[in-house]
Amino acid sequence: MFSCNSLYLLTFTYYLKLILAILMTIVPIFLLERIFIRIIQYKYKKHRLDKFIIKKEFKNFVYIIVIFTLAYTLHTALNKENNVCYIYASKDVIKEYRTTYYALKDEKINNNDKYAYLENILLTSYNDISNENTLNNNEKDDNNNQTTQIKNEVEDNFLKESDSTKLNNVYVQNGVFYYPKYVYGNRSTYSGTSCPSNPLKQGYNNPYGYNNYFYTRLTKFVEEASKNGYKITISTQGCRTYETQIYYYNTMTRGRAAYPGYSLHGFGIASDLEFYKSDGSVCPYGRTDYSCPSMGWAHKNAYKFGLTFPLLNASYKEDWHIEPINKSTY
Ligand SMILES: [Zn+2]
């Protein structure tokens, strides 16, 4: 994994990405439009297109192709899965990185911690997409002591649950949560339809009705936060019914709530957390990992408990939404 834990490198990569995007879209369109307009003008003014003009405009057209091809080639070369720097150098990530960078600048924290804190901003974005690879690639990078230490820590906390009993449609194998693939029209595969169908609450017999394995991870995580002096609470709605999801979908801003049938809340394997400040008040929205240290801790340490925050860089950022890291449909 190629990281870029430096504000300058990150900013440079972001602008490079932006320039390449402009060279691949706006520039060619703009130039093509100009060629088009010029040809039209020649045609109407001179009533003919002489060879010289056609040659000139053709030359301009070749330039466009060359610019596009070069930009596209460079973009493709950089946009590789292991190039975290290029993939995640987005406006949001830079903004958060910059805020945290300046907030930490004059703080009396040792440099390693600062570095770890900043890297976490990139890491959480990275984990969202390829978390499974990161955790499963145990064979790689083992010479790095720190990596090994983190991995052991994860292994200790990462419950290797295995239970193939499909309760409320979810089963767990080697720590991976399996849930049914949404099939349009097949109600039994919709998330949320099985929530109330287990009257004994078997597999879901915890205070809020989460999947038990997920609940165990959540409580371990919240307890560890508490030990470190951070207050975090989980939502009291452990399993969200299909009907509730429909209600959310229809009443919330589009894009905010998942399409009914898709939400992992409906399988009891997602939770919305509440983060608290040290004075006991709830961290207000618009918070950052730094302005809300309990959230900072959560985002940084969730993976050690087999948990992840997948919506940190979504169009509707949900810094409170937590899920198991390893999950798959069946
Ligand atoms: Zn949620």
CSV table of C-alpha atoms and ligand atoms in Angstrom, one decimal:
chain,number,residue,atom,x,y,z
A,1,MET,CA,0.0,0.0,0.0
A,2,PHE,CA,1.4,3.3,-1.0
A,3,SER,CA,0.4,6.0,1.5
A,4,CYS,CA,1.1,9.7,1.4
A,5,ASN,CA,1.1,11.1,4.9
A,6,SER,CA,2.2,14.6,4.0
A,7,LEU,CA,0.0,17.6,3.5
A,8,TYR,CA,2.1,18.8,0.6
A,9,LEU,CA,2.2,15.5,-1.3
A,10,LEU,CA,-1.5,15.0,-0.7
A,11,THR,CA,-2.4,18.5,-1.9
A,12,PHE,CA,-0.1,18.1,-4.9
A,13,THR,CA,-1.7,14.8,-5.8
A,14,TYR,CA,-5.1,16.3,-5.5
A,15,TYR,CA,-4.3,19.1,-7.9
A,16,LEU,CA,-2.6,16.7,-10.3
A,17,LYS,CA,-5.7,14.7,-10.3
A,18,LEU,CA,-7.8,17.7,-10.9
A,19,ILE,CA,-5.6,18.9,-13.8
A,20,LEU,CA,-5.8,15.5,-15.4
A,21,ALA,CA,-9.5,15.4,-15.0
A,22,ILE,CA,-9.8,18.8,-16.7
A,23,LEU,CA,-7.4,17.7,-19.5
A,24,MET,CA,-9.6,14.7,-20.1
A,25,THR,CA,-12.9,16.5,-20.1
A,26,ILE,CA,-13.3,20.2,-20.2
A,27,VAL,CA,-10.2,21.0,-22.3
A,28,PRO,CA,-11.1,18.6,-25.2
A,29,ILE,CA,-14.7,19.7,-25.2
A,30,PHE,CA,-13.7,23.4,-25.2
A,31,LEU,CA,-11.2,23.0,-28.0
A,32,LEU,CA,-13.5,20.8,-30.1
A,33,GLU,CA,-16.3,23.4,-29.7
A,34,ARG,CA,-13.9,26.1,-31.0
A,35,ILE,CA,-12.9,24.0,-34.0
A,36,PHE,CA,-16.5,23.4,-34.7
A,37,ILE,CA,-17.4,27.1,-34.4
A,38,ARG,CA,-14.5,28.1,-36.7
A,39,ILE,CA,-15.5,25.7,-39.4
A,40,ILE,CA,-19.0,27.0,-39.3
A,41,GLN,CA,-17.7,30.6,-39.5
A,42,TYR,CA,-15.5,29.7,-42.5
A,43,LYS,CA,-18.4,28.1,-44.2
A,44,TYR,CA,-20.8,31.0,-43.8
A,45,LYS,CA,-18.3,33.7,-44.5
A,46,LYS,CA,-16.3,32.3,-47.3
A,47,HIS,CA,-18.9,29.8,-48.6
A,48,ARG,CA,-16.1,27.2,-48.9
A,49,LEU,CA,-13.6,25.3,-46.9
A,50,ASP,CA,-10.2,25.5,-48.5
A,51,LYS,CA,-7.5,22.8,-47.9
A,52,PHE,CA,-5.4,25.1,-45.8
A,53,ILE,CA,-8.1,25.6,-43.2
A,54,ILE,CA,-9.1,22.0,-43.1
A,55,LYS,CA,-5.4,21.1,-42.6
A,56,LYS,CA,-5.1,23.6,-39.8
A,57,GLU,CA,-8.2,22.5,-38.0
A,58,PHE,CA,-7.2,18.8,-38.4
A,59,LYS,CA,-3.9,19.7,-36.8
A,60,ASN,CA,-5.7,21.2,-33.8
A,61,PHE,CA,-7.9,18.1,-33.6
A,62,VAL,CA,-4.8,16.0,-33.4
A,63,TYR,CA,-3.5,18.1,-30.5
A,64,ILE,CA,-6.8,17.4,-28.6
A,65,ILE,CA,-6.4,13.7,-29.1
A,66,VAL,CA,-2.7,13.9,-27.9
A,67,ILE,CA,-3.6,15.9,-24.8
A,68,PHE,CA,-6.5,13.5,-24.0
A,69,THR,CA,-4.4,10.4,-24.5
A,70,LEU,CA,-1.5,11.6,-22.4
A,71,ALA,CA,-3.7,12.7,-19.6
A,72,TYR,CA,-5.7,9.5,-19.7
A,73,THR,CA,-2.6,7.3,-19.8
A,74,LEU,CA,-1.1,9.1,-16.8
A,75,HIS,CA,-4.4,8.9,-14.9
A,76,THR,CA,-4.8,5.2,-15.6
A,77,ALA,CA,-1.2,4.6,-14.5
A,78,LEU,CA,-1.7,6.4,-11.2
A,79,ASN,CA,-5.2,5.3,-10.5
A,80,LYS,CA,-4.2,1.8,-9.3
A,81,GLU,CA,-5.7,0.1,-6.3
A,82,ASN,CA,-2.5,0.2,-4.3
A,83,ASN,CA,-2.0,3.9,-4.9
A,84,VAL,CA,-3.9,5.2,-2.0
A,85,CYS,CA,-2.5,8.6,-2.4
A,86,TYR,CA,-4.0,9.1,-5.8
A,87,ILE,CA,-7.3,7.4,-5.2
A,88,TYR,CA,-8.1,9.2,-2.0
A,89,ALA,CA,-6.7,12.6,-2.6
A,90,SER,CA,-10.2,14.0,-2.6
A,91,LYS,CA,-11.5,17.4,-1.6
A,92,ASP,CA,-13.1,16.0,1.6
A,93,VAL,CA,-10.0,14.0,2.6
A,94,ILE,CA,-7.7,17.0,2.0
A,95,LYS,CA,-10.0,19.3,4.0
A,96,GLU,CA,-10.1,16.9,7.0
A,97,TYR,CA,-6.3,16.3,6.7
A,98,ARG,CA,-5.6,20.0,6.5
A,99,THR,CA,-7.9,20.9,9.5
A,100,THR,CA,-6.3,18.1,11.6
A,101,TYR,CA,-2.8,19.0,10.4
A,102,TYR,CA,-3.1,22.6,11.6
A,103,ALA,CA,-5.0,21.7,14.7
A,104,LEU,CA,-2.2,19.3,15.7
A,105,LYS,CA,0.6,21.5,14.6
A,106,ASP,CA,1.3,23.3,17.8
A,107,GLU,CA,-0.1,20.7,20.1
A,108,LYS,CA,2.4,19.0,22.5
A,109,ILE,CA,1.9,15.5,21.1
A,110,ASN,CA,4.8,13.5,20.0
A,111,ASN,CA,5.4,13.4,16.3
A,112,ASN,CA,4.7,9.7,15.9
A,113,ASP,CA,1.2,10.2,17.3
A,114,LYS,CA,0.6,13.1,15.0
A,115,TYR,CA,1.8,11.1,12.1
A,116,ALA,CA,-0.4,8.2,13.1
A,117,TYR,CA,-3.4,10.5,13.6
A,118,LEU,CA,-3.0,12.0,10.1
A,119,GLU,CA,-2.3,8.7,8.5
A,120,ASN,CA,-5.6,7.4,10.0
A,121,ILE,CA,-7.5,10.0,7.9
A,122,LEU,CA,-6.1,8.4,4.8
A,123,LEU,CA,-6.4,4.9,6.2
A,124,THR,CA,-10.0,5.2,7.0
A,125,SER,CA,-10.8,6.3,3.5
A,126,TYR,CA,-8.7,3.4,2.2
A,127,ASN,CA,-10.3,0.9,4.6
A,128,ASP,CA,-13.8,1.7,3.3
A,129,ILE,CA,-13.2,0.1,0.0
A,130,SER,CA,-10.5,-2.5,0.5
A,131,ASN,CA,-10.7,-3.3,4.1
A,132,GLU,CA,-11.1,-6.9,3.4
A,133,ASN,CA,-7.8,-7.0,1.5
A,134,THR,CA,-6.0,-5.1,4.3
A,135,LEU,CA,-7.0,-7.5,7.0
A,136,ASN,CA,-6.7,-10.7,5.0
A,137,ASN,CA,-3.3,-10.0,3.6
A,138,ASN,CA,-1.5,-11.5,6.6
A,139,GLU,CA,1.3,-12.9,4.5
A,140,LYS,CA,2.4,-9.6,3.2
A,141,ASP,CA,4.5,-6.9,4.9
A,142,ASP,CA,5.2,-9.1,7.9
A,143,ASN,CA,8.8,-7.8,8.2
A,144,ASN,CA,7.5,-4.5,9.5
A,145,ASN,CA,7.3,-4.9,13.3
A,146,GLN,CA,4.7,-2.2,13.8
A,147,THR,CA,2.4,-3.8,11.2
A,148,THR,CA,2.8,-7.2,12.9
A,149,GLN,CA,2.0,-5.6,16.2
A,150,ILE,CA,-1.2,-4.0,14.9
A,151,LYS,CA,-2.2,-7.2,13.2
A,152,ASN,CA,-1.8,-9.1,16.5
A,153,GLU,CA,-3.9,-6.6,18.2
A,154,VAL,CA,-6.6,-6.9,15.5
A,155,GLU,CA,-6.4,-10.7,15.7
A,156,ASP,CA,-6.9,-10.6,19.5
A,157,ASN,CA,-9.9,-8.4,19.3
A,158,PHE,CA,-11.2,-9.6,16.0
A,159,LEU,CA,-13.6,-12.2,17.0
A,160,LYS,CA,-13.2,-15.3,14.8
A,161,GLU,CA,-16.8,-16.1,15.1
A,162,SER,CA,-18.1,-19.0,13.1
A,163,ASP,CA,-21.8,-19.9,13.1
A,164,SER,CA,-23.5,-21.1,9.9
A,165,THR,CA,-27.0,-20.9,11.4
A,166,LYS,CA,-28.9,-18.4,9.3
A,167,LEU,CA,-30.6,-16.3,11.9
A,168,ASN,CA,-32.6,-13.4,10.5
A,169,ASN,CA,-30.8,-14.3,7.3
A,170,VAL,CA,-27.3,-13.5,8.6
A,171,TYR,CA,-24.6,-16.1,9.3
A,172,VAL,CA,-21.0,-15.7,10.3
A,173,GLN,CA,-18.1,-17.7,9.0
A,174,ASN,CA,-14.5,-17.0,10.1
A,175,GLY,CA,-15.4,-13.5,11.2
A,176,VAL,CA,-17.1,-12.7,7.9
A,177,PHE,CA,-20.8,-11.6,8.1
A,178,TYR,CA,-22.9,-13.1,5.3
A,179,TYR,CA,-26.2,-11.6,4.4
A,180,PRO,CA,-28.6,-12.3,1.5
A,181,LYS,CA,-28.1,-10.6,-1.8
A,182,TYR,CA,-30.9,-8.3,-2.6
A,183,VAL,CA,-33.1,-9.8,-5.3
A,184,TYR,CA,-35.7,-7.4,-6.7
A,185,GLY,CA,-39.1,-8.7,-6.0
A,186,ASN,CA,-38.0,-11.4,-3.7
A,187,ARG,CA,-39.1,-10.2,-0.3
A,188,SER,CA,-37.2,-12.7,1.7
A,189,THR,CA,-33.9,-11.2,0.5
A,190,TYR,CA,-34.9,-7.6,1.5
A,191,SER,CA,-33.1,-6.3,4.5
A,192,GLY,CA,-35.5,-5.5,7.4
A,193,THR,CA,-38.1,-8.1,6.5
A,194,SER,CA,-36.7,-10.6,8.9
A,195,CYS,CA,-36.3,-8.3,11.9
A,196,PRO,CA,-39.5,-9.2,13.7
A,197,SER,CA,-39.7,-12.7,12.3
A,198,ASN,CA,-37.7,-14.3,15.1
A,199,PRO,CA,-40.0,-14.0,18.1
A,200,LEU,CA,-37.5,-15.8,20.4
A,201,LYS,CA,-35.0,-13.2,19.3
A,202,GLN,CA,-32.6,-16.1,18.8
A,203,GLY,CA,-29.3,-14.8,17.7
A,204,TYR,CA,-30.5,-11.3,18.4
A,205,ASN,CA,-31.2,-11.6,22.2
A,206,ASN,CA,-29.3,-8.5,23.3
A,207,PRO,CA,-30.9,-5.3,24.6
A,208,TYR,CA,-31.5,-3.7,21.3
A,209,GLY,CA,-31.9,-6.7,19.0
A,210,TYR,CA,-28.6,-6.5,17.0
A,211,ASN,CA,-27.1,-9.6,15.5
A,212,ASN,CA,-25.3,-11.1,18.6
A,213,TYR,CA,-21.9,-11.3,17.0
A,214,PHE,CA,-22.1,-7.7,15.8
A,215,TYR,CA,-23.3,-6.7,19.2
A,216,THR,CA,-20.4,-8.4,20.9
A,217,ARG,CA,-18.0,-6.5,18.7
A,218,LEU,CA,-19.8,-3.2,19.4
A,219,THR,CA,-19.8,-3.7,23.1
A,220,LYS,CA,-16.1,-4.6,23.2
A,221,PHE,CA,-15.4,-1.5,21.1
A,222,VAL,CA,-17.4,0.8,23.3
A,223,GLU,CA,-15.9,-0.6,26.5
A,224,GLU,CA,-12.4,-0.1,25.1
A,225,ALA,CA,-13.3,3.5,24.3
A,226,SER,CA,-14.6,4.0,27.8
A,227,LYS,CA,-11.3,2.5,29.2
A,228,ASN,CA,-9.5,5.2,27.2
A,229,GLY,CA,-11.8,7.9,28.6
A,230,TYR,CA,-14.1,8.3,25.6
A,231,LYS,CA,-17.9,8.0,25.8
A,232,ILE,CA,-19.6,6.5,22.8
A,233,THR,CA,-23.1,5.0,22.7
A,234,ILE,CA,-24.7,2.7,20.2
A,235,SER,CA,-28.2,3.3,18.7
A,236,THR,CA,-31.0,1.6,20.6
A,237,GLN,CA,-32.5,0.4,17.3
A,238,GLY,CA,-30.6,-2.9,16.7
A,239,CYS,CA,-32.6,-4.1,13.7
A,240,ARG,CA,-34.4,-1.7,11.4
A,241,THR,CA,-37.6,-3.1,9.8
A,242,TYR,CA,-38.2,-2.8,6.1
A,243,GLU,CA,-41.2,-0.5,6.8
A,244,THR,CA,-39.0,1.8,8.9
A,245,GLN,CA,-36.5,1.9,6.1
A,246,ILE,CA,-39.3,2.8,3.6
A,247,TYR,CA,-40.3,5.6,6.0
A,248,TYR,CA,-36.8,6.9,6.3
A,249,TYR,CA,-36.3,6.7,2.5
A,250,ASN,CA,-39.4,8.7,1.8
A,251,THR,CA,-39.0,11.3,4.5
A,252,MET,CA,-35.3,11.9,4.5
A,253,THR,CA,-33.3,13.9,1.9
A,254,ARG,CA,-32.6,11.6,-1.1
A,255,GLY,CA,-29.3,9.8,-0.7
A,256,ARG,CA,-29.4,10.0,3.0
A,257,ALA,CA,-31.2,6.7,3.8
A,258,ALA,CA,-30.4,3.5,1.9
A,259,TYR,CA,-32.9,2.2,-0.7
A,260,PRO,CA,-35.4,0.0,1.2
A,261,GLY,CA,-34.1,-3.6,1.2
A,262,TYR,CA,-30.4,-2.6,1.0
A,263,SER,CA,-29.6,-1.2,4.5
A,264,LEU,CA,-27.4,-3.4,6.7
A,265,HIS,CA,-29.4,-1.9,9.6
A,266,GLY,CA,-32.2,-4.3,8.5
A,267,PHE,CA,-30.0,-7.3,9.2
A,268,GLY,CA,-28.9,-6.0,12.6
A,269,ILE,CA,-25.3,-5.6,11.5
A,270,ALA,CA,-25.0,-1.8,11.4
A,271,SER,CA,-25.3,0.8,14.1
A,272,ASP,CA,-25.4,4.6,14.4
A,273,LEU,CA,-23.2,5.9,17.1
A,274,GLU,CA,-23.4,8.9,19.3
A,275,PHE,CA,-20.1,10.5,20.3
A,276,TYR,CA,-19.6,12.6,23.4
A,277,LYS,CA,-17.1,15.3,24.4
A,278,SER,CA,-15.2,15.1,27.7
A,279,ASP,CA,-17.7,17.4,29.4
A,280,GLY,CA,-20.4,14.8,28.7
A,281,SER,CA,-22.2,16.8,25.9
A,282,VAL,CA,-22.9,15.2,22.5
A,283,CYS,CA,-20.4,16.2,19.7
A,284,PRO,CA,-22.4,18.3,17.3
A,285,TYR,CA,-22.5,17.7,13.6
A,286,GLY,CA,-19.8,19.2,11.5
A,287,ARG,CA,-17.3,17.7,14.0
A,288,THR,CA,-13.9,16.4,13.0
A,289,ASP,CA,-11.9,13.6,14.5
A,290,TYR,CA,-9.9,16.2,16.3
A,291,SER,CA,-12.7,18.4,17.6
A,292,CYS,CA,-14.5,15.3,18.8
A,293,PRO,CA,-11.8,13.1,20.3
A,294,SER,CA,-14.1,10.2,21.1
A,295,MET,CA,-15.0,10.0,17.4
A,296,GLY,CA,-11.3,10.4,16.5
A,297,TRP,CA,-10.6,7.4,18.7
A,298,ALA,CA,-13.5,5.5,17.2
A,299,HIS,CA,-12.4,6.1,13.6
A,300,LYS,CA,-8.8,5.2,14.4
A,301,ASN,CA,-9.5,2.0,16.4
A,302,ALA,CA,-12.6,0.5,15.0
A,303,TYR,CA,-10.7,-1.9,12.7
A,304,LYS,CA,-9.1,-3.5,15.8
A,305,PHE,CA,-12.6,-4.8,16.7
A,306,GLY,CA,-13.5,-5.9,13.2
A,307,LEU,CA,-15.5,-2.8,12.6
A,308,THR,CA,-15.4,0.0,10.1
A,309,PHE,CA,-17.0,3.3,9.2
A,310,PRO,CA,-17.8,2.9,5.5
A,311,LEU,CA,-19.5,6.3,4.9
A,312,LEU,CA,-16.8,8.7,5.9
A,313,ASN,CA,-16.3,9.8,2.4
A,314,ALA,CA,-19.8,9.2,1.0
A,315,SER,CA,-21.6,12.1,-0.6
A,316,TYR,CA,-23.6,12.2,2.5
A,317,LYS,CA,-20.9,11.7,5.0
A,318,GLU,CA,-22.1,9.6,8.0
A,319,ASP,CA,-19.3,9.6,10.5
A,320,TRP,CA,-21.4,7.8,13.0
A,321,HIS,CA,-22.4,4.7,10.9
A,322,ILE,CA,-20.5,1.6,11.8
A,323,GLU,CA,-20.6,-1.9,10.3
A,324,PRO,CA,-18.5,-5.1,10.5
A,325,ILE,CA,-15.3,-4.9,8.4
A,326,ASN,CA,-15.7,-8.2,6.7
A,327,LYS,CA,-19.0,-8.8,5.1
A,328,SER,CA,-20.3,-10.5,2.0
A,329,THR,CA,-23.6,-11.4,0.3
A,330,TYR,CA,-24.7,-14.9,-0.5
B,1,ZN,ZN,-26.6,4.1,9.8
